[in-house]
Short mmCIF file of C-alpha atoms in Angstrom, two decimals:
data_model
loop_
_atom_site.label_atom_id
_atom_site.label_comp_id
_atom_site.label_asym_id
_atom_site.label_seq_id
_atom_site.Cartn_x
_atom_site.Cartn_y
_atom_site.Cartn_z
CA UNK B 1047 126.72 115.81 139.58
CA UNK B 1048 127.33 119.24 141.09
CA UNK B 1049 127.71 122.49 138.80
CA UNK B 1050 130.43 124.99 139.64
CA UNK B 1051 129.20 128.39 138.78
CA UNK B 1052 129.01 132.06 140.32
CA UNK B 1053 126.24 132.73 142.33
CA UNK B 1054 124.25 135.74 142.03
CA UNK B 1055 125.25 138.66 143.71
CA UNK B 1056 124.05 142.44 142.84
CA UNK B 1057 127.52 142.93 141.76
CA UNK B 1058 125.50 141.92 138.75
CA UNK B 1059 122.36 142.99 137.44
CA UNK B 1060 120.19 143.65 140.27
CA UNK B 1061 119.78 145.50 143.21
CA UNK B 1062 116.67 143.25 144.50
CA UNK B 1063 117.32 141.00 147.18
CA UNK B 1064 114.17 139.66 147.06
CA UNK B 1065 114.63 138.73 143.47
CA UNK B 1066 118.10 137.65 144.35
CA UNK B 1067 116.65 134.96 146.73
CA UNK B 1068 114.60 133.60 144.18
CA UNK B 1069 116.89 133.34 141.67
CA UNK B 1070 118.95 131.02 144.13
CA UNK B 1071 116.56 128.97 144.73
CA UNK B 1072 116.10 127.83 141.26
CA UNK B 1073 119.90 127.94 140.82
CA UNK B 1074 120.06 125.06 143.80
CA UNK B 1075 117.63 123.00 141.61
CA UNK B 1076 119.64 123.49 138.69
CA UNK B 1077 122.61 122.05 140.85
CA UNK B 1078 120.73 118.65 141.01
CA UNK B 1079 120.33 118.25 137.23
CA UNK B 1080 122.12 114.99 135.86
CA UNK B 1081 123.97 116.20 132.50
CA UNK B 1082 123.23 120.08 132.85
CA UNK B 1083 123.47 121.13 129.18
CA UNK B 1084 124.17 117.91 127.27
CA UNK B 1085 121.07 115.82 128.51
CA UNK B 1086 118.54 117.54 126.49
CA UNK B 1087 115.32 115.98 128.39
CA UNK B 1088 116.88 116.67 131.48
CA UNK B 1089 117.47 120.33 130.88
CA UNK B 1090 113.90 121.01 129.58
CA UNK B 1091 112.37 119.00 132.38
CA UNK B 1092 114.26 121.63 134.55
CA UNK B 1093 113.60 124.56 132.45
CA UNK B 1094 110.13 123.84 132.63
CA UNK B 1095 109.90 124.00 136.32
CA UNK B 1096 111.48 126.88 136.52
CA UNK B 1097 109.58 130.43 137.78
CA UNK B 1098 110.23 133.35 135.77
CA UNK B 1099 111.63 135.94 137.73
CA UNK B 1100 109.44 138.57 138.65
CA UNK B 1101 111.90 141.26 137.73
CA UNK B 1102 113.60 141.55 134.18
CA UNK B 1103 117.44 142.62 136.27
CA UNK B 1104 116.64 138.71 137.71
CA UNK B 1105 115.97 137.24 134.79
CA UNK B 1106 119.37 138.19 133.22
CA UNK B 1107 120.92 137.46 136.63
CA UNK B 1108 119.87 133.54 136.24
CA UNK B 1109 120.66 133.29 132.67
CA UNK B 1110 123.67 134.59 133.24
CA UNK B 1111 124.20 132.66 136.65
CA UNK B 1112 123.39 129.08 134.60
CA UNK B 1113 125.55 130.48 131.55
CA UNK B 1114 128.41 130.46 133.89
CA UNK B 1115 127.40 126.77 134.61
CA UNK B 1116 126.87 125.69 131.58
CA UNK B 1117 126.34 127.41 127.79
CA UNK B 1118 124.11 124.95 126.77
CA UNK B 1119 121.72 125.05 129.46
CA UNK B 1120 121.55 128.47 129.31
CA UNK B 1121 120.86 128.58 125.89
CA UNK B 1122 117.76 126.09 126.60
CA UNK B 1123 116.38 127.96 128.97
CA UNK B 1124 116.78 131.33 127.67
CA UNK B 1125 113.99 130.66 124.35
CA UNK B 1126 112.00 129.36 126.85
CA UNK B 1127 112.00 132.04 129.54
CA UNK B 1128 111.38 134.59 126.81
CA UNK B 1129 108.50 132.83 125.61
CA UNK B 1130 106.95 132.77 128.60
CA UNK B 1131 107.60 136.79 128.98
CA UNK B 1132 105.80 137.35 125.37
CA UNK B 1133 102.70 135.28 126.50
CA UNK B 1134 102.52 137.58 129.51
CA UNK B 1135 102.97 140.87 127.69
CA UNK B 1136 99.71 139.51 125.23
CA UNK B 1137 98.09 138.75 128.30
CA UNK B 1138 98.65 142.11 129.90
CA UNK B 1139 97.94 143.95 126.44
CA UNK B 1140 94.26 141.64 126.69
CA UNK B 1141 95.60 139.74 124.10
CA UNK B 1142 93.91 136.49 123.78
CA UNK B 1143 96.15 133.76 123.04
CA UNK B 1144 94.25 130.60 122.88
CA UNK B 1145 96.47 128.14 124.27
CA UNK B 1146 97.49 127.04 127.55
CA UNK B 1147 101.33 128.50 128.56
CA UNK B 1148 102.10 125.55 130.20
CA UNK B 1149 104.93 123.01 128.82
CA UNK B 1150 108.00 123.51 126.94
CA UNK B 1151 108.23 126.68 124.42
CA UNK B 1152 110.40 128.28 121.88
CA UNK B 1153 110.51 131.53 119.87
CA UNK B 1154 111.13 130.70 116.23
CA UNK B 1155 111.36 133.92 114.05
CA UNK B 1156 114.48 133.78 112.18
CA UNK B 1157 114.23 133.81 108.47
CA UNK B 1158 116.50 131.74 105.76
CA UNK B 1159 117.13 131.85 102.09
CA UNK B 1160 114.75 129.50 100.24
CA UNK B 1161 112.39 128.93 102.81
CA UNK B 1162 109.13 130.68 103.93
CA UNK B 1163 106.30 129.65 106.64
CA UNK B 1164 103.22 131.27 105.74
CA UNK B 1165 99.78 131.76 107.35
CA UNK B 1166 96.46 131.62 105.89
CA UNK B 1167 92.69 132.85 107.86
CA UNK B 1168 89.65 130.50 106.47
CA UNK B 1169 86.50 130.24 108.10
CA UNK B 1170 87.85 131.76 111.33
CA UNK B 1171 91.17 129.62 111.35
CA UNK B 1172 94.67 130.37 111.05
CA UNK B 1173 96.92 127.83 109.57
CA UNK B 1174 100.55 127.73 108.90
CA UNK B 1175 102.29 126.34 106.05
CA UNK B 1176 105.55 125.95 104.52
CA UNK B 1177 109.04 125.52 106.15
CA UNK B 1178 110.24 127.56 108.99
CA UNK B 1179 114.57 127.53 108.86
CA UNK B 1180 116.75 127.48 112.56
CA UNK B 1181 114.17 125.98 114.67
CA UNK B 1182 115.53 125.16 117.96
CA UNK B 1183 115.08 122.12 120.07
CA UNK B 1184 111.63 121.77 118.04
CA UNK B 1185 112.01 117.50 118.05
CA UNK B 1186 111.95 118.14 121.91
CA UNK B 1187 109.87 121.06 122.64
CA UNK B 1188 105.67 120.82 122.89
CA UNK B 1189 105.13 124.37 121.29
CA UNK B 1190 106.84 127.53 119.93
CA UNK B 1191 105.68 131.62 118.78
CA UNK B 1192 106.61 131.21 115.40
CA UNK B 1193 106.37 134.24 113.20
CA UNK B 1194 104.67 133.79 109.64
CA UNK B 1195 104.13 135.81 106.43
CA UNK B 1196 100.58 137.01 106.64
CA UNK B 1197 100.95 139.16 103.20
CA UNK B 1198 104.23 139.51 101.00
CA UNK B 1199 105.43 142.39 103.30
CA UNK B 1200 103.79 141.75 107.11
CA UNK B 1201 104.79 138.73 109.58
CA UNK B 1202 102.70 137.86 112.56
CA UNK B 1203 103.02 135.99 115.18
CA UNK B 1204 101.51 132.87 116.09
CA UNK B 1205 101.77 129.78 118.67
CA UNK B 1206 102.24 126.57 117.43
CA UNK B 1207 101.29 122.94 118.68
CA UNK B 1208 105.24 121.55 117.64
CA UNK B 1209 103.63 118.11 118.30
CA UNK B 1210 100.97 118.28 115.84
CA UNK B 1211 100.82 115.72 113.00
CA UNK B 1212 100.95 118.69 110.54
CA UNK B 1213 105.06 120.05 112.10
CA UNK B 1214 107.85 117.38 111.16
CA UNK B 1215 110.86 118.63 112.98
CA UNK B 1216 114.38 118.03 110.71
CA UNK B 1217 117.37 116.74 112.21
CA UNK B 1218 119.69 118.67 110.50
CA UNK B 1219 121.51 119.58 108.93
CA UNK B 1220 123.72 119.95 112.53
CA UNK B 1221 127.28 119.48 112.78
CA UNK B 1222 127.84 121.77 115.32
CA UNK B 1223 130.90 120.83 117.77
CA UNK B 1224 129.13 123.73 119.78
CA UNK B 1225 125.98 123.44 120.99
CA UNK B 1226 125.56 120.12 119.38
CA UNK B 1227 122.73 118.78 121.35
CA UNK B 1228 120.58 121.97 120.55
CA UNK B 1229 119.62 121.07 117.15
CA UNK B 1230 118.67 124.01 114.99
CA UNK B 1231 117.18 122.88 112.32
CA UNK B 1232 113.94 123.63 109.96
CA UNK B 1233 110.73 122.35 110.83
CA UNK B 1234 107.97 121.40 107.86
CA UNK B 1235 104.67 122.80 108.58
CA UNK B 1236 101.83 121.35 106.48
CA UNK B 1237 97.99 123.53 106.94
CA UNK B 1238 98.89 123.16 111.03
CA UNK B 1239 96.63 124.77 112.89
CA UNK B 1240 97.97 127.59 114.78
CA UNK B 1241 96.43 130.72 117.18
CA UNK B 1242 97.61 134.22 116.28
CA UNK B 1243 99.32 135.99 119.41
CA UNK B 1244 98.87 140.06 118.55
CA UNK B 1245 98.27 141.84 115.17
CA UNK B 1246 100.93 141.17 112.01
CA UNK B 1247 103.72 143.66 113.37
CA UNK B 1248 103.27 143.60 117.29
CA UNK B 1249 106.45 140.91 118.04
CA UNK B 1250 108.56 143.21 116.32
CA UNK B 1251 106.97 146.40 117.93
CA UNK B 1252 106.74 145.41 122.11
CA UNK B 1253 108.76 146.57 124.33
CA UNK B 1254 109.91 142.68 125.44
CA UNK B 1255 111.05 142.57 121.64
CA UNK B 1256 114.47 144.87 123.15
CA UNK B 1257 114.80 143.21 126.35
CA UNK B 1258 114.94 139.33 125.03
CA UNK B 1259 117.48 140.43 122.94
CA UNK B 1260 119.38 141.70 125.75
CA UNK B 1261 118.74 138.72 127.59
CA UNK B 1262 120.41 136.48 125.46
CA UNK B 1263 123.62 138.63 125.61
CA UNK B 1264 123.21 137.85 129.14
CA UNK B 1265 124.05 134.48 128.61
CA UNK B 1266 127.44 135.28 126.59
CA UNK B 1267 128.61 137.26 129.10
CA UNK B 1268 128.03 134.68 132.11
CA UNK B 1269 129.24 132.46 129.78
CA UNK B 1270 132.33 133.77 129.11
CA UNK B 1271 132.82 134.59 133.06
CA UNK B 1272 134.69 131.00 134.12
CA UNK B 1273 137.31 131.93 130.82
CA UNK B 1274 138.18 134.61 133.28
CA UNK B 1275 138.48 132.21 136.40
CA UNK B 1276 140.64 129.77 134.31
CA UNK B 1277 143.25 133.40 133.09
CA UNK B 1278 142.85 134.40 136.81
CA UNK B 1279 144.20 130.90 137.95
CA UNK B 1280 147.00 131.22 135.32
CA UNK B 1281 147.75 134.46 136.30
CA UNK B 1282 148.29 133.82 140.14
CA UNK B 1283 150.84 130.96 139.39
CA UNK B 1284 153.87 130.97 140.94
CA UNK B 1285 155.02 130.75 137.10
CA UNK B 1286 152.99 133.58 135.48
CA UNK B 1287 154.80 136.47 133.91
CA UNK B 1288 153.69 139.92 132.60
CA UNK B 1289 151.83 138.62 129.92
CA UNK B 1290 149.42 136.29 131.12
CA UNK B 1291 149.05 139.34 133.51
CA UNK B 1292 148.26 141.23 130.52
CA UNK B 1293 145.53 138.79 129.23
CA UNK B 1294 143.26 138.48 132.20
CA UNK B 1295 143.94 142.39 132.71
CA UNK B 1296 142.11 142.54 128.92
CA UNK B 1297 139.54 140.08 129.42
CA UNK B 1298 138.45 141.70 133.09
CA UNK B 1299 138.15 145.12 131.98
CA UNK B 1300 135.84 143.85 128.62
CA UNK B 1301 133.29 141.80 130.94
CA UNK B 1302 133.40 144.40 133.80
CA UNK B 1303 132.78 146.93 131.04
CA UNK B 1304 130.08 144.48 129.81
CA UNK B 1305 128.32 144.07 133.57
CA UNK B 1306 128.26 147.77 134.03
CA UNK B 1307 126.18 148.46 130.39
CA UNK B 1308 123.94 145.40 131.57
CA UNK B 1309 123.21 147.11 134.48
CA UNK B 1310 122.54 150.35 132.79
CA UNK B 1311 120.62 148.58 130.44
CA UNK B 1312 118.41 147.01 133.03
CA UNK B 1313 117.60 150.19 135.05
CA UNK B 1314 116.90 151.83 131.71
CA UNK B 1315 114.07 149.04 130.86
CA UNK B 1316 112.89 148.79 133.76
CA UNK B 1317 111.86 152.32 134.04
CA UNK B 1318 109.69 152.42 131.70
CA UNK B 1319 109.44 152.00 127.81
CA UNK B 1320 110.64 153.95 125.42
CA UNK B 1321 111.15 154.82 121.85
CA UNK B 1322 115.14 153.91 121.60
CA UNK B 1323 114.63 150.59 123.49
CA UNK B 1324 115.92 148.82 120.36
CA UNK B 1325 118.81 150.97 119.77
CA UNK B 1326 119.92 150.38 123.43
CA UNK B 1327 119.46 146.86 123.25
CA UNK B 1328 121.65 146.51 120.30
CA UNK B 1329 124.30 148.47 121.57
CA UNK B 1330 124.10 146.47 124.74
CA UNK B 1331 124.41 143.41 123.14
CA UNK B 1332 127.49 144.73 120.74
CA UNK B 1333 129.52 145.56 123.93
CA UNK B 1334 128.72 141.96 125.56
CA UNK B 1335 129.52 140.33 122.44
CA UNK B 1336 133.03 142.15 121.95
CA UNK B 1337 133.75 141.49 125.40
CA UNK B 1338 132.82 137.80 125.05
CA UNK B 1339 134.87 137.68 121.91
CA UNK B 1340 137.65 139.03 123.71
CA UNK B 1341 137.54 136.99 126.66
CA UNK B 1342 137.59 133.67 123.96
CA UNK B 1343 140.70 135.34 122.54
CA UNK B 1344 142.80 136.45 125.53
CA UNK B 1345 141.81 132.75 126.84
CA UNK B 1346 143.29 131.24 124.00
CA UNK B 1347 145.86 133.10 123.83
CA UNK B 1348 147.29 133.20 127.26
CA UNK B 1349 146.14 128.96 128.30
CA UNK B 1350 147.40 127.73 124.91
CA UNK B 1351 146.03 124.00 123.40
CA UNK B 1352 146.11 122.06 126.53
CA UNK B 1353 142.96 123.07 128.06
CA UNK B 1354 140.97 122.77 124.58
CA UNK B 1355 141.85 119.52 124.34
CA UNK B 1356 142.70 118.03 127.66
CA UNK B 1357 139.64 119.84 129.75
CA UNK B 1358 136.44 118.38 128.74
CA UNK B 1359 134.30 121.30 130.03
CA UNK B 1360 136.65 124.09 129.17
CA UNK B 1361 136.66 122.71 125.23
CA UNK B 1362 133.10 122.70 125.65
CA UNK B 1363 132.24 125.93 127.00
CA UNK B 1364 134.84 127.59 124.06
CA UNK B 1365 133.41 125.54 121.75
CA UNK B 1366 129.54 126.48 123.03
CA UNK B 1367 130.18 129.67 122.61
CA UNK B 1368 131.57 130.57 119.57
CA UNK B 1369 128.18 128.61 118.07
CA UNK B 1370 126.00 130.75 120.34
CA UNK B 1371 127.62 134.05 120.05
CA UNK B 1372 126.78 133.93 116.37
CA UNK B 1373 123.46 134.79 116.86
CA UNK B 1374 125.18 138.33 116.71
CA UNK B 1375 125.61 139.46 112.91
CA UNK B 1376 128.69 141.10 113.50
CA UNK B 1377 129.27 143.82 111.57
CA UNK B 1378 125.84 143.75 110.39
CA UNK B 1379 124.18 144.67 113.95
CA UNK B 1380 126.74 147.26 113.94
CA UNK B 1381 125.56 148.62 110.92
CA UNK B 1382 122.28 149.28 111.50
CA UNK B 1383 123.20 150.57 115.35
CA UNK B 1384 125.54 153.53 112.63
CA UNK B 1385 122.20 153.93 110.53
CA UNK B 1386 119.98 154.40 113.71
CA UNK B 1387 122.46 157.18 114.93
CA UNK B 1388 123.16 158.60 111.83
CA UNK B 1389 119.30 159.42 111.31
CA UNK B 1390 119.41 160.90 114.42
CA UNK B 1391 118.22 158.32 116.85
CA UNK B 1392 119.77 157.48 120.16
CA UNK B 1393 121.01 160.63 121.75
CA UNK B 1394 123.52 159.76 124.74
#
C-alpha cells in the first residue's frame, strides 16, 4: 500500500540538505508500511527502526512529512522520537540512565483527577507505585519516562520496564472515533522497579522540555496540510465560485502563517538555549493549533458531508485530528502564555 504525502522540502523547516536526505530516506520506508497508522504493530515496528534526525528543523520536518501521511502514525512516532531525544540530553548532561534505549518508548507525564503514580528510594532502589492516567500505546510499547511524585510537591522522572509483571496496561476507557487504535489509557503500577533519569524537576527544566512540545504541533500542522490539497482541488473546479475561493484562501494563509513561526521557532532553538524557550514554544504551538483548527473548519465548511462520510481517509484524518489536537488546552495554554507576558517575560 503506497502513502500519498508531501515530501520534504526546505519550504519547511529546514535549510539542511543533508538532513533533508535523511529524512527521505526514512520517509521511503515508511511508504512500504502495510496499514500506516491503523496497524499498531506495524507502525511501531517502523517507528522503531527509524534514526532520529540529527537536527531538531529535521525532526519536525518528518513528523510533519508522516503527519501529512497519516495522523496516526505520526502520533506513534512522535512519543517515541522524543523519548529517544530525552535519553540523549541525560546522556549528554552525564546522566546515567540505567537502561538500554533500545526498543519501543513513550513519555507518560500527564496527570488526572483521582489518580497518582508515586516513587519510593529503599535500599538503593526506586520503585513506582500507584496509577499513572493517559498512558499511550503502553499494552504495545516495551518501556516509557514516566514522571512520579517523589514528595507531595516534586515529580521526577523515571524509565519504566512497561512489560514488567508489576505495570498492567488498561484498555480503556477508549471510545475515540479519532485515534482509536492509540489507546490512552491508565496503566497500574504495583512496587515496579524503575531507574530515575535526572533529579525531581529536570524533565520540566531541559531545554528538550520546549522543543517536544513544539514537535508535536508539528504533526497538526502536516496533518492538517492534505485538508488544504482536498479545498485546493475544490477550488480549481470548473464549478468553484468565490467562496470556496474564500475557504482555501483562509486555510492557506493560517498554515503558511503556521510554517513560517515553525521555522522561526526552529532557528531560535537551534541557536542555542535560552530562558523564554517555553514561552516560545507555547506560542508556537497556539498559532499551529489555530491554524489547524481553522483548516478543519474552512474544510468543512467549503467540502460539505460527502467527504466525511464517503472518503475513508479524509473522515479519518478529520476525525484523527480533532482527538490529537486536544492535547492543546485551549484557552488554558493561552492563559498562561497572557500570565508569562504580563510578568514581563517574552519580549518580542
Amino acid at each position: 500500500m503506497k502513502h500519498r504525502g508531501h515530501e520534504p522540502s526546505p519550504l519547511l523547516f529546514s535549510d539542511d540538505d543533508t538532513d533533508l536526505d535523511d529524512v527521505r530516506e526514512t520517509l521511503g520506508a515508511v511508504d512500504a508500511v502495510e496499514g500506516l497508522g491503523s496497524n499498531v504493530a506495524a507502525t511501531l515496528s517502523w517507528a522503531k527502526s527509524v534514526t532520529p534526525p540529527r537536527s531538531l528543523a529535521a525532526t519536525w520536518e518528518l513528523l510533519a512529512s508522516v503527519a501529512a501521511r497519516d495522523v496516526a502514525a505520526a502520533r506513534v512516532l512522535e512519543p517515541h522520537l522524543d523519548a529517544l531525544a530525552i535519553l540523549g540530553e541525560a546522556a549528554r548532561e552525564g546522566i546515567d540512565v540505567g537502561v538500554d534505549p533500545g526498543g519501543s518508548w513513550g513519555v507518560f507525564a500527564a496527570e488526572g483527577p483521582g489518580m497518582r503514580l508515586e516513587a519510593r528510594h529503599e535500599a538503593g532502589t526506586w520503585t513506582l507505585h500507584g496509577t499513572k492516567p493517559w498512558c499511550s500505546l503502553a499494552a504495545h510499547l516495551d518501556r516509557a519516562l514516566v514522571t512520579a511524585w517523589v514528595d507531595d510537591e516534586r515529580r521526577q522522572l523515571f524509565a519504566l520496564d512497561l512489560r514488567a509483571p508489576a505495570v498492567t496496561a488498561r484498555t480503556g476507557p477508549w471510545h475515540a472515533r479519532g485515534l482509536a487504535g492509540v489507546v490512552s489509557a491508565p496503566i497500574d503500577v504495583d512496587a515496579a522497579v524503575a531507574h530515575p533519569v535526572g533529579e525531581p524537576g529536570w524533565y520540566l527544566r531541559r531545554p528538550g522540555f520546549a522543543h517536544g512540545g513544539v514537535g508535536v504541533a508539528a504533526c497538526w500542522w502536516g496533518g492538517a496540510l492534505p485538508l488544504r490539497d482536498a479545498l485546493h482541488q475544490a477550488a480549481a473546479s470548473e464549478r468553484a465560485d468565490q467562496l470556496s475561493r474564500t475557504h482555501l484562501g483562509r486555510a492557506d494563509t493560517a498554515l503558511w502563517a503556521a510554517r513560517a513561526v515553525l521555522r522561526d521557532t526552529a532557528t531560535a532553538f537551534g541557536a542555542g538555549g535560552s530562558a523564554s524557550e517555553g514561552l516560545r514554544a507555547a506560542r508556537a504551538r497556539t498559532v499551529v493549533a489555530d491554524a489547524v483548527e481553522t483548516t478543519l473548519a474552512e474544510a468543512a465548511h467549503a467540502l460539505g458531508p460527502l467527504p466525511l462520510v464517503a472518503d475513508e481517509a479524509h473522515a479519518r484524518r478529520v476525525a484523527d485530528l480533532h482527538v490529537y489536537l486536544r492535547q492543546h488546552h485551549g484557552e488554558r495554554d493561552v492563559a498562561r502564555i497572557g500570565a508569562d507576558v504580563a510578568a514581563g517575560a517574552g519580549a518580542w
